[in-house]
Amino acid sequence: MKFNPAQAIQNLKQFGEFGGVNPSVTDSSTYTFLQGETMEDTFHGQMEGCFLYSRHWNPSNKYLADALAAMENTESAWVTGSGMAAITCSLLQLCNSGDHIVTSVTTYGGTYAFLKNWLPKFNIEVSFVDITNLEQVKKAMQPNTKVIYTESVTNPLLQVSNIPELAKIAHQANAKLMVDNTFTPMIISPAMLGADFVVYSMTKFINGKNDCVAGAICGSNEFVGQLSDVNDGTAMLLGPVLDSLRSSNILKNLNTLHIRMKQHSKNAQFLAGNFEKSGLKVNYPGLKNNTQHELHKELMNKEFGFGGILALDFTTLKNANRIMQKMQDAGVGYLAVSLGYFKTLFSCSGHSTSSEIPVEVQKKMGLSEGLVRFSVGLDNNIEDTFQKIMNCI
Ligand SMILES: *Cc1c(COP(=O)(O)O)cnc(C)c1O
């Protein structure tokens, strides 16, 4: 039996102090102490049910973090005000000046920009590799490599990372494997496959409502302790705290994630299969002919499907723009960046979410200028959506 992340969340008993079926929302930035000694202990990291200040920990964020740790089967988790905060704080916690990171060249645009433009300012060296080429990954490792960074299913080309093999390469070199699992919560459980840290943009599928920006880091107690250390914890000192009202909303949405992921996957699988039959250039790991299909199948928790993201190549930007505008007018969904929403969202990756990546690099990594990424919604009648899309092409 594979690990079941949905069951792990369902098994939690999280309720409010007055018996409310949802935990109460923390409405405080600071907390009283009955004894002076307790405050001192809390400062030294022994919190044991005590809260100090909401940038450090607060009850609402703790409930959400506990649920995420259950979902990933990690010892602990930490929530942040954005996915970028989760990624940047984790990497900055692990790397000092003079260290080195090996990363997939196909990552979220913001992540790429941070690795390419921001980290070198602090003398942290980054090598960009084709993450599906394990020999290339091995060759890129250096004595000062601290982290291999990748996405479970990369944005926007939907390449699948071989997490167990990447973990082996990292661990042999005394480095850590960090995986961004934003595209495939529940579908892939990176920590169960050997990843040391799992990061998320909860803005996407986990929250699923596109009403806020949020992130998470799942890992060991030791790592979360380091991140939140009052003296030198990156998350504590850079301070990207998630607001507790938002975090209590995300916790409620997390409890329906398994149903949503199944429906996103079912709809995307239907569209991808029919696009393929219609002769369109479609990229979806759920298709048998897809180069990533077998690996994805091997890594996934099967009942959740192959995810809600697919890409169609309309060859030219002009063509892509024309079709996207028509689809929006026809009510297929919205021409918007982001993903994991209950409505279908589509955007032209090279000119939006991956525009941080230089055009030559885009070409080299196989990102066509007419590539349109779809985040398939929860449509009840996906046959009808398919017809609407075909009428626009
Ligand atoms: C959106 C996204 C991010 C960044 O998250 P924010 O919540 O926007 O800061 C990181 N990784 C992936 C794969 C994303 O899709």
Tab-separated table of C-alpha atoms and ligand atoms in Angstrom:
chain	number	residue	atom	x	y	z
A	1	MET	CA	0.000	0.000	0.000
A	2	LYS	CA	1.305	3.391	-0.998
A	3	PHE	CA	1.176	6.226	1.508
A	4	ASN	CA	-2.218	7.944	1.635
A	5	PRO	CA	-1.862	11.696	2.238
A	6	ALA	CA	-5.637	12.287	2.326
A	7	GLN	CA	-6.078	9.730	5.103
A	8	ALA	CA	-3.198	11.271	7.035
A	9	ILE	CA	-5.009	14.628	7.072
A	10	GLN	CA	-8.359	13.039	7.909
A	11	ASN	CA	-6.817	11.241	10.892
A	12	LEU	CA	-5.920	14.542	12.567
A	13	LYS	CA	-8.125	15.767	15.385
A	14	GLN	CA	-7.852	19.526	15.216
A	15	PHE	CA	-10.596	21.467	16.951
A	16	GLY	CA	-11.149	24.732	18.794
A	17	GLU	CA	-10.763	25.252	22.548
A	18	PHE	CA	-14.543	25.598	22.923
A	19	GLY	CA	-15.191	22.468	20.899
A	20	GLY	CA	-15.595	24.294	17.589
A	21	VAL	CA	-15.100	21.810	14.760
A	22	ASN	CA	-12.648	24.260	13.209
A	23	PRO	CA	-9.737	25.452	15.333
A	24	SER	CA	-10.158	29.026	16.567
A	25	VAL	CA	-8.466	31.758	14.565
A	26	THR	CA	-5.568	33.432	16.347
A	27	ASP	CA	-6.347	37.114	16.643
A	28	SER	CA	-3.185	38.122	18.486
A	29	SER	CA	0.351	39.059	17.606
A	30	THR	CA	1.659	38.552	21.147
A	31	TYR	CA	0.914	36.164	24.033
A	32	THR	CA	0.817	36.515	27.815
A	33	PHE	CA	2.949	34.402	30.125
A	34	LEU	CA	1.892	33.521	33.658
A	35	GLN	CA	5.498	33.188	34.807
A	36	GLY	CA	8.661	35.000	33.791
A	37	GLU	CA	10.623	31.733	33.568
A	38	THR	CA	8.300	30.328	30.896
A	39	MET	CA	8.980	33.328	28.677
A	40	GLU	CA	12.720	32.797	28.978
A	41	ASP	CA	12.404	29.104	28.033
A	42	THR	CA	10.274	29.977	25.020
A	43	PHE	CA	12.976	32.347	23.794
A	44	HIS	CA	15.406	29.480	23.995
A	45	GLY	CA	13.259	27.402	21.675
A	46	GLN	CA	11.388	25.225	24.189
A	47	MET	CA	7.855	26.178	23.308
A	48	GLU	CA	5.868	23.149	24.606
A	49	GLY	CA	2.408	24.621	24.009
A	50	CYS	CA	3.486	28.203	24.647
A	51	PHE	CA	3.439	30.885	22.014
A	52	LEU	CA	5.646	33.947	22.096
A	53	TYR	CA	4.996	36.188	19.142
A	54	SER	CA	3.088	35.477	15.927
A	55	ARG	CA	6.027	35.953	13.557
A	56	HIS	CA	7.663	33.070	15.363
A	57	TRP	CA	4.753	30.650	15.761
A	58	ASN	CA	1.059	31.160	16.254
A	59	PRO	CA	-1.680	28.600	16.932
A	60	SER	CA	-3.429	28.952	13.552
A	61	ASN	CA	-0.197	28.523	11.627
A	62	LYS	CA	0.733	25.585	13.842
A	63	TYR	CA	-2.521	23.758	12.997
A	64	LEU	CA	-1.930	24.264	9.280
A	65	ALA	CA	1.749	23.296	9.565
A	66	ASP	CA	0.802	20.112	11.454
A	67	ALA	CA	-1.695	19.171	8.738
A	68	LEU	CA	0.901	19.752	6.010
A	69	ALA	CA	3.472	17.675	7.876
A	70	ALA	CA	0.859	14.893	8.078
A	71	MET	CA	0.197	15.177	4.348
A	72	GLU	CA	3.909	14.887	3.500
A	73	ASN	CA	4.718	12.470	6.324
A	74	THR	CA	7.508	14.784	7.522
A	75	GLU	CA	8.262	15.466	11.177
A	76	SER	CA	7.400	19.116	10.897
A	77	ALA	CA	6.407	22.004	8.659
A	78	TRP	CA	6.427	25.800	8.574
A	79	VAL	CA	4.046	28.090	6.714
A	80	THR	CA	4.994	31.342	4.995
A	81	GLY	CA	3.378	34.374	3.388
A	82	SER	CA	4.208	33.141	-0.137
A	83	GLY	CA	5.652	30.225	-2.056
A	84	MET	CA	8.689	32.339	-2.922
A	85	ALA	CA	9.256	32.963	0.806
A	86	ALA	CA	9.219	29.196	1.420
A	87	ILE	CA	11.738	28.595	-1.374
A	88	THR	CA	14.070	31.508	-0.624
A	89	CYS	CA	14.091	31.019	3.169
A	90	SER	CA	14.805	27.286	2.817
A	91	LEU	CA	17.668	27.802	0.384
A	92	LEU	CA	19.160	30.644	2.423
A	93	GLN	CA	18.937	28.511	5.558
A	94	LEU	CA	20.915	25.722	3.889
A	95	CYS	CA	23.497	27.735	1.969
A	96	ASN	CA	26.189	30.104	3.078
A	97	SER	CA	28.389	32.323	0.961
A	98	GLY	CA	30.747	30.036	-0.984
A	99	ASP	CA	28.249	27.179	-1.285
A	100	HIS	CA	26.803	25.706	-4.451
A	101	ILE	CA	23.349	24.618	-5.654
A	102	VAL	CA	22.484	22.280	-8.525
A	103	THR	CA	19.056	23.098	-9.943
A	104	SER	CA	16.747	22.071	-12.718
A	105	VAL	CA	16.820	24.725	-15.447
A	106	THR	CA	13.050	24.377	-15.832
A	107	THR	CA	11.625	25.872	-12.673
A	108	TYR	CA	9.023	28.465	-11.838
A	109	GLY	CA	10.133	31.840	-13.257
A	110	GLY	CA	10.522	33.507	-9.854
A	111	THR	CA	12.626	30.627	-8.584
A	112	TYR	CA	14.789	30.795	-11.706
A	113	ALA	CA	15.295	34.545	-11.224
A	114	PHE	CA	16.233	34.086	-7.548
A	115	LEU	CA	18.761	31.372	-8.399
A	116	LYS	CA	20.161	33.180	-11.418
A	117	ASN	CA	20.156	36.859	-10.433
A	118	TRP	CA	19.859	37.118	-6.670
A	119	LEU	CA	21.972	34.368	-5.082
A	120	PRO	CA	25.199	35.296	-6.962
A	121	LYS	CA	25.145	38.646	-5.125
A	122	PHE	CA	25.904	36.657	-1.979
A	123	ASN	CA	28.479	34.431	-3.647
A	124	ILE	CA	26.231	31.384	-3.788
A	125	GLU	CA	26.996	29.564	-7.007
A	126	VAL	CA	24.249	27.843	-9.013
A	127	SER	CA	24.514	25.235	-11.793
A	128	PHE	CA	21.511	24.779	-14.081
A	129	VAL	CA	21.000	21.277	-15.438
A	130	ASP	CA	18.505	19.185	-17.370
A	131	ILE	CA	17.054	17.455	-14.309
A	132	THR	CA	15.878	14.452	-16.368
A	133	ASN	CA	19.519	13.749	-17.288
A	134	LEU	CA	20.914	12.120	-14.124
A	135	GLU	CA	24.447	11.936	-15.547
A	136	GLN	CA	24.386	15.684	-16.037
A	137	VAL	CA	23.204	16.137	-12.446
A	138	LYS	CA	26.030	13.925	-11.134
A	139	LYS	CA	28.607	15.801	-13.181
A	140	ALA	CA	27.395	19.140	-11.828
A	141	MET	CA	27.974	18.124	-8.195
A	142	GLN	CA	30.896	19.869	-6.451
A	143	PRO	CA	32.496	19.455	-3.013
A	144	ASN	CA	30.634	22.623	-1.899
A	145	THR	CA	27.218	21.531	-3.264
A	146	LYS	CA	24.650	21.839	-0.477
A	147	VAL	CA	21.386	21.329	-2.341
A	148	ILE	CA	19.869	19.745	-5.413
A	149	TYR	CA	16.757	21.738	-6.220
A	150	THR	CA	13.926	20.636	-8.467
A	151	GLU	CA	10.157	20.557	-8.988
A	152	SER	CA	8.324	17.192	-8.903
A	153	VAL	CA	6.734	18.043	-12.216
A	154	THR	CA	8.505	21.025	-13.719
A	155	ASN	CA	6.944	24.253	-14.856
A	156	PRO	CA	5.884	24.575	-17.671
A	157	LEU	CA	7.353	21.608	-19.566
A	158	LEU	CA	5.929	18.962	-17.196
A	159	GLN	CA	9.147	16.992	-16.920
A	160	VAL	CA	9.031	14.541	-14.033
A	161	SER	CA	11.925	14.527	-11.566
A	162	ASN	CA	13.235	11.107	-10.597
A	163	ILE	CA	13.121	11.935	-6.891
A	164	PRO	CA	14.538	8.619	-5.560
A	165	GLU	CA	17.555	8.810	-7.889
A	166	LEU	CA	18.124	12.519	-7.244
A	167	ALA	CA	17.996	11.825	-3.498
A	168	LYS	CA	20.704	9.172	-3.928
A	169	ILE	CA	22.932	11.569	-5.868
A	170	ALA	CA	22.418	14.293	-3.253
A	171	HIS	CA	23.003	12.055	-0.255
A	172	GLN	CA	26.125	10.457	-1.723
A	173	ALA	CA	27.563	13.956	-1.966
A	174	ASN	CA	26.417	14.939	1.526
A	175	ALA	CA	23.935	17.364	0.034
A	176	LYS	CA	20.157	17.697	0.474
A	177	LEU	CA	17.336	17.292	-2.020
A	178	MET	CA	14.694	20.022	-2.031
A	179	VAL	CA	11.554	19.503	-4.103
A	180	ASP	CA	8.886	22.042	-5.042
A	181	ASN	CA	5.680	19.980	-5.137
A	182	THR	CA	3.296	22.833	-6.000
A	183	PHE	CA	1.912	21.120	-9.148
A	184	THR	CA	1.298	17.728	-7.550
A	185	PRO	CA	0.168	17.852	-3.899
A	186	MET	CA	-1.073	14.386	-2.781
A	187	ILE	CA	-0.251	12.973	-6.234
A	188	ILE	CA	3.457	12.842	-5.422
A	189	SER	CA	4.805	12.613	-1.860
A	190	PRO	CA	8.442	13.741	-2.319
A	191	ALA	CA	9.555	13.116	1.264
A	192	MET	CA	8.326	9.512	1.033
A	193	LEU	CA	10.499	9.146	-2.064
A	194	GLY	CA	13.654	10.430	-0.397
A	195	ALA	CA	13.486	14.249	-0.615
A	196	ASP	CA	14.764	16.052	2.490
A	197	PHE	CA	12.586	19.131	2.101
A	198	VAL	CA	9.317	19.746	0.303
A	199	VAL	CA	8.321	23.312	-0.537
A	200	TYR	CA	4.977	24.595	-1.749
A	201	SER	CA	3.259	27.579	-3.149
A	202	MET	CA	-0.050	27.059	-1.316
A	203	THR	CA	-1.412	29.858	-3.527
A	204	LYS	CA	-2.127	27.151	-6.093
A	205	PHE	CA	-3.840	23.770	-5.583
A	206	ILE	CA	-3.525	23.527	-1.784
A	207	ASN	CA	-5.665	26.591	-1.180
A	208	GLY	CA	-7.353	26.308	-4.554
A	209	LYS	CA	-9.347	29.536	-4.336
A	210	ASN	CA	-6.903	32.094	-5.743
A	211	ASP	CA	-7.845	34.444	-2.909
A	212	CYS	CA	-4.418	34.679	-1.283
A	213	VAL	CA	-0.693	34.028	-1.622
A	214	ALA	CA	0.943	31.552	0.768
A	215	GLY	CA	3.705	28.974	1.021
A	216	ALA	CA	4.984	26.057	3.079
A	217	ILE	CA	8.140	24.147	3.926
A	218	CYS	CA	7.940	20.527	5.107
A	219	GLY	CA	10.938	18.782	6.644
A	220	SER	CA	12.589	17.579	9.818
A	221	ASN	CA	12.045	19.020	13.294
A	222	GLU	CA	15.668	20.050	13.184
A	223	PHE	CA	15.264	22.074	9.980
A	224	VAL	CA	12.053	23.797	11.071
A	225	GLY	CA	13.762	24.548	14.394
A	226	GLN	CA	16.662	26.133	12.514
A	227	LEU	CA	14.355	28.190	10.271
A	228	SER	CA	12.466	29.548	13.275
A	229	ASP	CA	15.422	30.078	15.601
A	230	VAL	CA	15.144	33.540	17.194
A	231	ASN	CA	18.888	34.133	16.867
A	232	ASP	CA	19.684	33.011	13.335
A	233	GLY	CA	16.603	31.418	11.752
A	234	THR	CA	16.082	32.685	8.213
A	235	ALA	CA	12.285	32.499	8.335
A	236	MET	CA	12.193	34.112	11.781
A	237	LEU	CA	14.553	36.945	10.845
A	238	LEU	CA	13.394	37.693	7.294
A	239	GLY	CA	9.858	37.465	8.672
A	240	PRO	CA	7.546	36.301	5.838
A	241	VAL	CA	4.837	35.252	8.281
A	242	LEU	CA	1.474	34.026	7.010
A	243	ASP	CA	-1.515	35.847	8.463
A	244	SER	CA	-3.463	33.553	10.783
A	245	LEU	CA	-6.861	34.365	9.249
A	246	ARG	CA	-5.501	33.228	5.879
A	247	SER	CA	-3.928	30.194	7.391
A	248	SER	CA	-7.175	29.076	9.019
A	249	ASN	CA	-8.906	29.434	5.633
A	250	ILE	CA	-6.203	27.400	3.906
A	251	LEU	CA	-6.549	24.658	6.527
A	252	LYS	CA	-10.244	24.300	5.715
A	253	ASN	CA	-9.453	24.152	2.003
A	254	LEU	CA	-6.713	21.585	2.593
A	255	ASN	CA	-9.370	19.191	3.845
A	256	THR	CA	-11.025	19.102	0.404
A	257	LEU	CA	-7.764	18.920	-1.539
A	258	HIS	CA	-8.014	15.184	-2.273
A	259	ILE	CA	-11.424	15.553	-3.944
A	260	ARG	CA	-10.260	18.546	-5.947
A	261	MET	CA	-7.048	16.884	-7.114
A	262	LYS	CA	-8.985	13.863	-8.377
A	263	GLN	CA	-11.378	16.077	-10.324
A	264	HIS	CA	-8.578	18.292	-11.745
A	265	SER	CA	-6.782	15.120	-12.868
A	266	LYS	CA	-9.901	13.524	-14.325
A	267	ASN	CA	-10.718	16.645	-16.348
A	268	ALA	CA	-7.130	17.173	-17.538
A	269	GLN	CA	-6.854	13.503	-18.543
A	270	PHE	CA	-10.071	13.796	-20.565
A	271	LEU	CA	-8.958	16.973	-22.328
A	272	ALA	CA	-5.433	15.691	-23.000
A	273	GLY	CA	-6.707	12.417	-24.459
A	274	ASN	CA	-9.136	14.195	-26.744
A	275	PHE	CA	-6.625	16.856	-27.792
A	276	GLU	CA	-4.265	14.039	-28.748
A	277	LYS	CA	-6.977	12.299	-30.777
A	278	SER	CA	-7.685	15.593	-32.536
A	279	GLY	CA	-4.045	15.777	-33.615
A	280	LEU	CA	-3.017	18.699	-31.385
A	281	LYS	CA	0.471	18.924	-29.869
A	282	VAL	CA	-0.369	18.208	-26.229
A	283	ASN	CA	1.917	17.610	-23.290
A	284	TYR	CA	0.376	15.737	-20.334
A	285	PRO	CA	2.142	13.097	-18.233
A	286	GLY	CA	-1.072	11.054	-18.061
A	287	LEU	CA	-0.848	10.181	-21.775
A	288	LYS	CA	0.713	6.787	-22.509
A	289	ASN	CA	2.869	8.206	-25.306
A	290	ASN	CA	4.275	10.946	-23.076
A	291	THR	CA	7.996	10.484	-22.382
A	292	GLN	CA	7.348	11.145	-18.669
A	293	HIS	CA	4.388	8.759	-18.303
A	294	GLU	CA	6.141	5.675	-16.888
A	295	LEU	CA	8.237	7.581	-14.353
A	296	HIS	CA	5.234	9.614	-13.194
A	297	LYS	CA	3.252	6.388	-12.774
A	298	GLU	CA	6.031	4.841	-10.736
A	299	LEU	CA	6.258	7.807	-8.346
A	300	MET	CA	2.610	8.730	-7.892
A	301	ASN	CA	-0.077	7.898	-5.347
A	302	LYS	CA	-2.299	6.438	-8.078
A	303	GLU	CA	-5.801	7.359	-6.951
A	304	PHE	CA	-5.130	11.092	-7.433
A	305	GLY	CA	-4.340	10.903	-11.154
A	306	PHE	CA	-1.749	12.769	-13.208
A	307	GLY	CA	-2.606	16.297	-12.120
A	308	GLY	CA	-4.466	19.282	-13.497
A	309	ILE	CA	-1.781	20.894	-15.644
A	310	LEU	CA	-1.363	20.329	-19.358
A	311	ALA	CA	0.244	22.287	-22.155
A	312	LEU	CA	-0.772	22.790	-25.778
A	313	ASP	CA	1.716	24.034	-28.319
A	314	PHE	CA	0.123	26.550	-30.689
A	315	THR	CA	3.559	27.158	-32.298
A	316	THR	CA	3.476	30.952	-32.545
A	317	LEU	CA	2.737	33.604	-29.954
A	318	LYS	CA	0.269	35.278	-32.299
A	319	ASN	CA	-1.717	32.093	-32.680
A	320	ALA	CA	-1.615	31.407	-28.929
A	321	ASN	CA	-2.876	34.906	-28.108
A	322	ARG	CA	-5.716	34.645	-30.624
A	323	ILE	CA	-6.868	31.283	-29.267
A	324	MET	CA	-6.580	32.308	-25.611
A	325	GLN	CA	-8.671	35.414	-26.206
A	326	LYS	CA	-11.326	33.358	-27.986
A	327	MET	CA	-11.365	30.780	-25.181
A	328	GLN	CA	-11.889	33.504	-22.609
A	329	ASP	CA	-14.742	34.988	-24.637
A	330	ALA	CA	-16.298	31.534	-25.024
A	331	GLY	CA	-16.292	30.993	-21.244
A	332	VAL	CA	-13.671	28.238	-21.097
A	333	GLY	CA	-11.967	30.074	-18.258
A	334	TYR	CA	-9.632	33.006	-17.715
A	335	LEU	CA	-6.526	34.219	-19.489
A	336	ALA	CA	-4.530	34.557	-16.287
A	337	VAL	CA	-1.305	33.385	-14.698
A	338	SER	CA	-1.331	31.048	-11.696
A	339	LEU	CA	-2.947	27.647	-11.394
A	340	GLY	CA	-4.853	25.268	-9.172
A	341	TYR	CA	-8.071	27.273	-9.346
A	342	PHE	CA	-11.606	25.874	-9.621
A	343	LYS	CA	-11.935	27.546	-13.020
A	344	THR	CA	-9.633	26.810	-15.928
A	345	LEU	CA	-6.751	29.271	-16.273
A	346	PHE	CA	-4.507	29.542	-19.298
A	347	SER	CA	-1.454	31.591	-20.159
A	348	CYS	CA	1.387	31.615	-22.597
A	349	SER	CA	4.319	30.500	-20.434
A	350	GLY	CA	7.215	32.010	-22.389
A	351	HIS	CA	5.643	35.458	-22.228
A	352	SER	CA	4.318	35.319	-18.677
A	353	THR	CA	5.264	32.977	-15.842
A	354	SER	CA	8.539	31.931	-17.478
A	355	SER	CA	9.411	35.324	-18.983
A	356	GLU	CA	12.214	35.691	-16.396
A	357	ILE	CA	13.988	32.962	-18.352
A	358	PRO	CA	15.978	34.444	-21.267
A	359	VAL	CA	14.572	33.594	-24.713
A	360	GLU	CA	17.703	31.624	-25.764
A	361	VAL	CA	17.422	29.498	-22.613
A	362	GLN	CA	13.695	28.996	-23.248
A	363	LYS	CA	14.533	27.719	-26.736
A	364	LYS	CA	17.252	25.447	-25.410
A	365	MET	CA	14.958	23.914	-22.793
A	366	GLY	CA	12.297	23.289	-25.417
A	367	LEU	CA	9.861	26.012	-24.443
A	368	SER	CA	8.060	27.011	-27.638
A	369	GLU	CA	6.837	30.624	-27.879
A	370	GLY	CA	3.309	29.388	-28.574
A	371	LEU	CA	3.149	27.024	-25.596
A	372	VAL	CA	-0.048	27.584	-23.625
A	373	ARG	CA	-0.234	26.120	-20.148
A	374	PHE	CA	-3.682	25.112	-18.945
A	375	SER	CA	-4.599	24.687	-15.323
A	376	VAL	CA	-7.730	22.642	-15.842
A	377	GLY	CA	-10.626	23.566	-13.568
A	378	LEU	CA	-13.207	21.523	-11.693
A	379	ASP	CA	-15.732	21.690	-14.574
A	380	ASN	CA	-18.665	19.348	-14.066
A	381	ASN	CA	-19.205	18.933	-17.811
A	382	ILE	CA	-15.736	18.594	-19.284
A	383	GLU	CA	-17.068	17.271	-22.642
A	384	ASP	CA	-18.751	20.630	-23.095
A	385	THR	CA	-15.510	22.447	-22.188
A	386	PHE	CA	-13.637	20.341	-24.741
A	387	GLN	CA	-16.086	21.344	-27.480
A	388	LYS	CA	-15.796	25.001	-26.499
A	389	ILE	CA	-11.995	24.838	-26.717
A	390	MET	CA	-12.050	23.061	-30.084
A	391	ASN	CA	-14.356	25.738	-31.472
A	392	CYS	CA	-11.693	28.325	-30.645
A	393	ILE	CA	-8.786	26.594	-32.395
B	1	LIG	C1	3.532	29.992	-8.046
B	1	LIG	C2	4.694	29.125	-7.854
B	1	LIG	C3	5.726	29.479	-6.974
B	1	LIG	C4	5.741	30.804	-6.238
B	1	LIG	O1	4.754	30.880	-5.276
B	1	LIG	P1	4.061	32.247	-4.759
B	1	LIG	O2	3.030	31.737	-3.823
B	1	LIG	O3	3.518	32.943	-5.955
B	1	LIG	O4	5.133	33.035	-4.088
B	1	LIG	C5	6.754	28.581	-6.816
B	1	LIG	N1	6.793	27.407	-7.461
B	1	LIG	C6	5.829	27.041	-8.333
B	1	LIG	C7	5.935	25.731	-9.028
B	1	LIG	C8	4.745	27.884	-8.555
B	1	LIG	O5	3.799	27.514	-9.412
